[in-house]
Coordinates of N, CA and C in Angstrom, one line a residue:
M1 N -196.3 88.2 -110.6 CA -195.0 88.7 -111.1 C -194.4 89.8 -110.2
K2 N -193.1 89.7 -110.0 CA -192.5 90.6 -109.1 C -191.6 91.6 -109.9
A3 N -191.8 92.9 -109.7 CA -190.9 93.8 -110.5 C -189.6 93.9 -109.8
T4 N -188.5 94.0 -110.7 CA -187.2 94.1 -110.1 C -186.6 95.5 -110.2
G5 N -187.2 96.4 -111.1 CA -186.7 97.7 -111.3 C -185.6 97.7 -112.3
I6 N -185.2 96.6 -112.8 CA -184.1 96.5 -113.8 C -184.6 96.6 -115.2
V7 N -184.0 97.4 -116.0 CA -184.4 97.6 -117.4 C -183.2 97.3 -118.3
R8 N -183.4 96.5 -119.3 CA -182.4 96.2 -120.3 C -182.9 96.4 -121.7
R9 N -182.0 96.8 -122.6 CA -182.4 97.0 -124.0 C -182.0 95.8 -124.8
I10 N -182.7 95.5 -125.9 CA -182.4 94.4 -126.8 C -181.4 94.9 -127.8
D11 N -180.3 94.2 -128.0 CA -179.3 94.6 -128.9 C -179.7 94.3 -130.3
D12 N -178.8 94.7 -131.3 CA -179.1 94.6 -132.7 C -179.3 93.1 -133.2
L13 N -178.8 92.2 -132.4 CA -179.0 90.7 -132.7 C -180.2 90.1 -132.0
G14 N -181.0 91.0 -131.3 CA -182.2 90.5 -130.6 C -181.9 89.9 -129.2
R15 N -180.7 90.1 -128.7 CA -180.4 89.6 -127.4 C -180.6 90.5 -126.3
I16 N -180.8 90.0 -125.1 CA -181.0 90.7 -123.9 C -180.2 90.1 -122.8
V17 N -179.5 90.8 -121.9 CA -178.7 90.3 -120.9 C -179.6 90.2 -119.6
V18 N -179.6 88.9 -119.0 CA -180.2 88.7 -117.7 C -179.2 89.1 -116.7
P19 N -179.5 90.1 -115.8 CA -178.5 90.6 -114.9 C -178.0 89.5 -114.0
K20 N -176.7 89.6 -113.6 CA -176.0 88.7 -112.8 C -176.7 88.4 -111.5
E21 N -177.2 89.4 -110.9 CA -177.9 89.3 -109.6 C -179.1 88.3 -109.7
I22 N -179.9 88.5 -110.8 CA -181.0 87.6 -111.0 C -180.6 86.2 -111.3
R23 N -179.5 86.0 -112.2 CA -179.0 84.7 -112.5 C -178.5 84.0 -111.2
K24 N -177.9 84.7 -110.3 CA -177.4 84.1 -109.1 C -178.6 83.7 -108.2
I25 N -179.5 84.5 -108.0 CA -180.7 84.2 -107.2 C -181.4 83.0 -107.7
L26 N -181.6 82.9 -109.1 CA -182.3 81.8 -109.7 C -181.5 80.6 -110.1
R27 N -180.2 80.7 -109.8 CA -179.2 79.6 -110.1 C -179.2 79.3 -111.6
I28 N -179.2 80.4 -112.4 CA -179.1 80.2 -113.8 C -177.7 80.4 -114.2
R29 N -177.1 79.3 -114.8 CA -175.7 79.3 -115.2 C -175.6 79.4 -116.7
E30 N -174.4 79.7 -117.2 CA -174.1 79.8 -118.6 C -174.5 78.4 -119.2
G31 N -175.2 78.5 -120.3 CA -175.6 77.2 -121.0 C -176.9 76.6 -120.5
D32 N -177.5 77.1 -119.4 CA -178.8 76.6 -118.9 C -179.9 77.0 -119.9
P33 N -180.8 76.0 -120.2 CA -181.9 76.3 -121.1 C -183.0 77.1 -120.4
L34 N -183.6 78.0 -121.1 CA -184.7 78.8 -120.6 C -185.9 78.7 -121.5
E35 N -187.1 78.5 -121.0 CA -188.3 78.5 -121.8 C -188.8 79.9 -121.9
I36 N -189.4 80.2 -123.0 CA -189.9 81.5 -123.3 C -191.5 81.4 -123.4
Y37 N -192.2 82.2 -122.6 CA -193.6 82.3 -122.6 C -194.0 83.7 -123.0
T38 N -195.2 83.8 -123.5 CA -195.8 85.1 -123.7 C -197.1 85.2 -123.0
G39 N -197.4 86.4 -122.4 CA -198.6 86.6 -121.6 C -199.6 87.2 -122.5
M40 N -200.8 87.3 -122.0 CA -202.0 87.8 -122.7 C -201.9 89.3 -122.9
T41 N -201.1 90.0 -122.0 CA -201.0 91.5 -122.2 C -199.6 91.9 -122.7
G42 N -199.0 91.0 -123.5 CA -197.7 91.4 -124.1 C -196.4 91.2 -123.3
E43 N -196.5 90.5 -122.2 CA -195.3 90.3 -121.5 C -194.5 89.1 -122.0
V44 N -193.2 89.1 -121.9 CA -192.4 87.9 -122.2 C -191.8 87.4 -120.9
I45 N -192.0 86.1 -120.7 CA -191.7 85.4 -119.5 C -190.6 84.4 -119.7
L46 N -189.5 84.5 -119.1 CA -188.4 83.5 -119.1 C -188.5 82.6 -117.9
K47 N -188.5 81.3 -118.1 CA -188.5 80.3 -117.0 C -187.4 79.3 -117.2
K48 N -186.7 79.1 -116.1 CA -185.6 78.0 -116.2 C -186.3 76.7 -116.6
Y49 N -185.8 76.1 -117.6 CA -186.3 74.8 -118.1 C -185.8 73.7 -117.3
S50 N -186.7 72.8 -116.9 CA -186.3 71.6 -116.1 C -186.7 70.3 -116.9
P51 N -185.8 69.7 -117.5 CA -186.1 68.4 -118.2 C -186.7 67.3 -117.3
I52 N -186.1 67.3 -116.1 CA -186.6 66.3 -115.1 C -188.1 66.5 -114.8
S53 N -188.6 67.7 -114.8 CA -190.0 67.9 -114.5 C -190.9 67.3 -115.5
E54 N -190.4 67.2 -116.8 CA -191.2 66.5 -117.8 C -191.4 65.0 -117.5
L55 N -190.5 64.5 -116.7 CA -190.5 63.1 -116.3 C -191.1 62.9 -114.9
G56 N -192.0 63.8 -114.5 CA -192.5 63.8 -113.1 C -193.1 62.5 -112.7
Q57 N -194.0 61.9 -113.6 CA -194.6 60.6 -113.2 C -193.6 59.5 -113.2
V58 N -192.7 59.5 -114.1 CA -191.7 58.4 -114.1 C -190.8 58.5 -112.9
A59 N -190.4 59.8 -112.5 CA -189.6 60.0 -111.4 C -190.3 59.6 -110.1
E60 N -191.6 60.0 -110.0 CA -192.4 59.6 -108.9 C -192.5 58.0 -108.8
G61 N -192.7 57.4 -109.9 CA -192.8 55.9 -109.9 C -191.5 55.3 -109.4
F62 N -190.4 55.8 -109.9 CA -189.1 55.3 -109.5 C -188.9 55.5 -108.0
A63 N -189.2 56.7 -107.5 CA -189.0 57.0 -106.1 C -189.9 56.1 -105.2
E64 N -191.1 55.9 -105.6 CA -192.1 55.1 -104.8 C -191.6 53.6 -104.8
T65 N -191.2 53.1 -106.0 CA -190.8 51.7 -106.1 C -189.5 51.5 -105.3
A66 N -188.5 52.3 -105.5 CA -187.3 52.1 -104.8 C -187.5 52.3 -103.2
S67 N -188.3 53.2 -102.9 CA -188.5 53.4 -101.4 C -189.2 52.2 -100.8
S68 N -190.2 51.6 -101.5 CA -190.9 50.5 -101.0 C -190.0 49.2 -100.9
V69 N -189.1 49.1 -101.9 CA -188.1 47.9 -101.9 C -187.1 48.1 -100.8
L70 N -186.5 49.3 -100.7 CA -185.4 49.6 -99.7 C -185.9 49.9 -98.3
G71 N -187.2 50.4 -98.2 CA -187.7 50.8 -96.9 C -187.0 52.1 -96.4
L72 N -186.6 52.9 -97.4 CA -185.9 54.2 -97.1 C -186.4 55.3 -97.9
P73 N -186.3 56.6 -97.5 CA -186.7 57.7 -98.3 C -185.8 57.8 -99.6
V74 N -186.5 58.1 -100.7 CA -185.8 58.2 -102.0 C -186.3 59.5 -102.6
L75 N -185.4 60.4 -103.0 CA -185.7 61.7 -103.5 C -185.2 61.8 -105.0
V76 N -185.9 62.5 -105.8 CA -185.4 62.9 -107.2 C -185.5 64.4 -107.3
S77 N -184.4 65.0 -107.8 CA -184.5 66.5 -107.9 C -184.0 66.9 -109.3
D78 N -184.4 68.1 -109.7 CA -183.8 68.7 -110.9 C -182.7 69.5 -110.3
T79 N -182.2 70.5 -111.0 CA -181.1 71.4 -110.5 C -181.6 72.5 -109.5
D80 N -182.9 72.5 -109.3 CA -183.4 73.6 -108.4 C -184.3 73.0 -107.3
H81 N -185.2 72.1 -107.6 CA -186.2 71.6 -106.7 C -186.3 70.1 -106.6
F82 N -186.9 69.6 -105.6 CA -187.1 68.1 -105.5 C -188.4 67.9 -106.3
V83 N -188.4 67.0 -107.3 CA -189.6 66.8 -108.1 C -190.3 65.5 -107.7
A84 N -189.7 64.6 -107.0 CA -190.4 63.4 -106.5 C -189.7 63.0 -105.2
A85 N -190.6 62.5 -104.3 CA -190.1 62.0 -103.0 C -191.0 60.9 -102.5
S86 N -190.4 59.9 -101.9 CA -191.2 58.8 -101.3 C -190.5 58.3 -100.1
G87 N -191.3 57.9 -99.1 CA -190.7 57.4 -97.8 C -191.2 58.3 -96.7
L88 N -190.6 58.1 -95.5 CA -191.1 58.7 -94.3 C -191.1 60.2 -94.3
R89 N -190.1 60.8 -94.9 CA -189.9 62.3 -94.9 C -190.3 62.9 -96.2
Q90 N -191.2 62.3 -96.9 CA -191.6 62.8 -98.3 C -192.1 64.3 -98.2
K91 N -192.9 64.6 -97.2 CA -193.5 66.0 -97.2 C -192.4 67.0 -96.9
D92 N -191.3 66.6 -96.3 CA -190.3 67.6 -96.0 C -189.5 68.0 -97.2
Y93 N -189.7 67.3 -98.3 CA -188.9 67.6 -99.5 C -189.6 68.0 -100.8
I94 N -190.8 67.4 -101.0 CA -191.5 67.6 -102.3 C -191.7 69.1 -102.6
D95 N -191.3 69.5 -103.8 CA -191.4 70.9 -104.3 C -190.5 71.9 -103.5
K96 N -189.6 71.4 -102.6 CA -188.7 72.4 -101.9 C -187.5 72.6 -102.7
K97 N -186.8 73.7 -102.5 CA -185.6 74.0 -103.2 C -184.5 73.1 -102.7
I98 N -183.6 72.7 -103.6 CA -182.4 72.0 -103.1 C -181.5 73.0 -102.4
D99 N -180.6 72.4 -101.5 CA -179.7 73.3 -100.8 C -178.4 73.4 -101.6
D100 N -177.5 74.3 -101.2 CA -176.2 74.5 -101.9 C -175.3 73.3 -102.0
E101 N -175.4 72.5 -100.9 CA -174.5 71.2 -100.9 C -175.0 70.3 -102.0
L102 N -176.3 70.1 -102.2 CA -176.8 69.2 -103.2 C -176.5 69.8 -104.6
D103 N -176.7 71.1 -104.7 CA -176.4 71.7 -106.0 C -175.0 71.5 -106.4
S104 N -174.1 71.7 -105.4 CA -172.6 71.5 -105.7 C -172.3 70.0 -106.1
I105 N -173.0 69.1 -105.5 CA -172.7 67.6 -105.8 C -173.2 67.4 -107.3
I106 N -174.4 67.9 -107.6 CA -175.0 67.7 -108.9 C -174.0 68.4 -110.0
Q107 N -173.6 69.6 -109.7 CA -172.7 70.3 -110.7 C -171.4 69.6 -110.9
K108 N -170.8 69.0 -109.9 CA -169.6 68.3 -110.0 C -169.7 67.0 -110.7
K109 N -170.9 66.5 -110.9 CA -171.2 65.3 -111.7 C -170.6 64.0 -111.1
N110 N -170.3 64.0 -109.8 CA -169.7 62.8 -109.2 C -170.6 62.2 -108.2
K111 N -170.5 60.9 -108.1 CA -171.2 60.1 -107.1 C -170.8 60.6 -105.7
Y112 N -171.8 60.8 -104.8 CA -171.5 61.2 -103.4 C -172.1 60.2 -102.5
S113 N -171.3 59.5 -101.7 CA -171.8 58.5 -100.8 C -171.2 58.6 -99.4
T114 N -172.0 58.8 -98.4 CA -171.5 58.8 -97.0 C -172.5 57.9 -96.2
G115 N -172.2 57.8 -95.0 CA -173.2 57.1 -94.1 C -174.5 57.8 -94.0
T116 N -174.5 59.1 -94.3 CA -175.7 60.0 -94.1 C -176.6 60.0 -95.4
K117 N -176.0 59.8 -96.5 CA -176.8 59.8 -97.8 C -176.0 59.4 -98.9
V118 N -176.8 59.0 -100.0 CA -176.2 58.6 -101.3 C -176.8 59.6 -102.3
V119 N -176.0 60.3 -103.1 CA -176.5 61.2 -104.1 C -175.8 60.8 -105.4
I120 N -176.6 60.5 -106.4 CA -176.1 60.2 -107.8 C -176.6 61.3 -108.7
P121 N -175.8 62.1 -109.3 CA -176.3 63.1 -110.3 C -176.9 62.4 -111.5
I122 N -177.9 62.9 -112.1 CA -178.5 62.5 -113.3 C -177.8 63.3 -114.4
L123 N -177.2 62.6 -115.4 CA -176.5 63.2 -116.5 C -177.1 62.9 -117.8
S124 N -177.5 63.9 -118.6 CA -178.1 63.7 -119.9 C -177.2 64.4 -120.9
N125 N -176.6 63.6 -121.8 CA -175.7 64.1 -122.8 C -174.5 64.8 -122.1
G126 N -174.1 64.3 -120.9 CA -173.0 64.9 -120.2 C -173.3 66.0 -119.3
D127 N -174.5 66.5 -119.4 CA -174.9 67.7 -118.6 C -175.7 67.3 -117.4
P128 N -175.4 67.9 -116.2 CA -176.1 67.5 -115.0 C -177.5 68.1 -115.0
I129 N -178.5 67.3 -114.9 CA -179.9 67.8 -114.9 C -180.7 67.5 -113.6
G130 N -180.1 66.8 -112.7 CA -180.8 66.5 -111.4 C -180.0 65.4 -110.6
S131 N -180.7 64.8 -109.7 CA -180.1 63.8 -108.9 C -181.1 62.8 -108.3
V132 N -180.6 61.7 -107.9 CA -181.3 60.7 -107.1 C -180.6 60.6 -105.8
T133 N -181.4 60.8 -104.7 CA -180.8 60.8 -103.3 C -181.5 59.7 -102.5
I134 N -180.7 58.9 -101.8 CA -181.3 57.9 -100.8 C -180.8 58.3 -99.5
L135 N -181.7 58.4 -98.5 CA -181.4 58.7 -97.1 C -181.5 57.5 -96.2
P136 N -180.7 57.4 -95.2 CA -180.8 56.3 -94.3 C -181.8 56.4 -93.2
E137 N -182.1 55.3 -92.6 CA -182.9 55.4 -91.3 C -182.0 55.8 -90.2
E138 N -182.5 56.2 -89.1 CA -181.7 56.5 -87.9 C -180.8 55.3 -87.5
D139 N -179.6 55.6 -87.2 CA -178.6 54.6 -86.7 C -178.4 53.5 -87.7
R140 N -178.5 53.8 -89.0 CA -178.2 52.7 -90.0 C -177.3 53.3 -91.1
E141 N -176.3 52.6 -91.4 CA -175.4 52.9 -92.5 C -175.9 52.5 -93.8
L142 N -175.7 53.3 -94.8 CA -176.2 52.8 -96.2 C -175.2 51.8 -96.7
S143 N -175.7 50.9 -97.5 CA -174.8 49.8 -98.1 C -174.7 50.0 -99.6
E144 N -173.9 49.1 -100.2 CA -173.7 49.2 -101.6 C -175.0 49.0 -102.4
L145 N -176.0 48.3 -101.8 CA -177.3 48.1 -102.4 C -178.0 49.5 -102.7
E146 N -177.9 50.4 -101.7 CA -178.5 51.7 -101.9 C -177.8 52.5 -102.9
V147 N -176.5 52.4 -103.0 CA -175.7 53.1 -104.0 C -176.1 52.6 -105.4
K148 N -176.1 51.3 -105.6 CA -176.5 50.7 -106.9 C -177.9 51.1 -107.3
T149 N -178.8 51.1 -106.3 CA -180.2 51.5 -106.6 C -180.3 53.0 -107.1
A150 N -179.5 53.9 -106.4 CA -179.5 55.3 -106.9 C -178.9 55.4 -108.2
E151 N -177.8 54.6 -108.5 CA -177.2 54.7 -109.8 C -178.1 54.1 -110.9
L152 N -178.8 53.1 -110.6 CA -179.8 52.6 -111.5 C -180.9 53.6 -111.8
G153 N -181.4 54.3 -110.8 CA -182.4 55.3 -111.0 C -181.9 56.5 -111.8
A154 N -180.7 56.9 -111.5 CA -180.2 58.1 -112.2 C -179.9 57.7 -113.7
G155 N -179.4 56.5 -113.9 CA -179.2 56.0 -115.3 C -180.5 55.9 -116.1
F156 N -181.5 55.3 -115.4 CA -182.8 55.1 -116.0 C -183.4 56.5 -116.4
L157 N -183.4 57.4 -115.5 CA -184.0 58.8 -115.8 C -183.3 59.5 -116.9
A158 N -181.9 59.3 -116.9 CA -181.1 59.9 -117.9 C -181.5 59.3 -119.3
K159 N -181.7 58.1 -119.4 CA -182.0 57.4 -120.6 C -183.4 57.9 -121.1
Q160 N -184.3 58.1 -120.2 CA -185.7 58.6 -120.5 C -185.6 60.0 -121.2
M161 N -184.6 60.8 -120.7 CA -184.5 62.1 -121.2 C -183.9 62.1 -122.7
E162 N -183.0 61.1 -122.9 CA -182.3 61.0 -124.2 C -183.2 60.4 -125.3
S163 N -184.3 59.7 -124.9 CA -185.1 59.0 -125.9 C -186.3 59.9 -126.2

């Protein structure tokens, strides 16, 4: 655990404000769910909740299957990290933080498709909770097949969250 030196008081309704600096660093936005843990020595720990992480094995299975069928790298992320990756560059992504560009695509909730990648946000009850990304091989443009595969994966993972 890392000390920040920031101290906050609990108000009369039992609330505490998480400082803006910490929210910015951890990419915690208004409405984001937080899990609450308690430690053995009386500490209270807040952790950003990731519904996609609960689907880790399902996300891995989708990424591996799609990658083997397409012959391309397939990535699944939550709103902070890559939770599943399959294909040639898998070790470059798994458990790594997503970049600001991918975060922006996810938050805008729109399909993003260029020759360099396809990104489909995963939406659960209208909220962005992650993404499916397909990357091309060198000197190859992505086709409608890759877009549809990413859409299928994002839709499937969203349905798993809602059930």
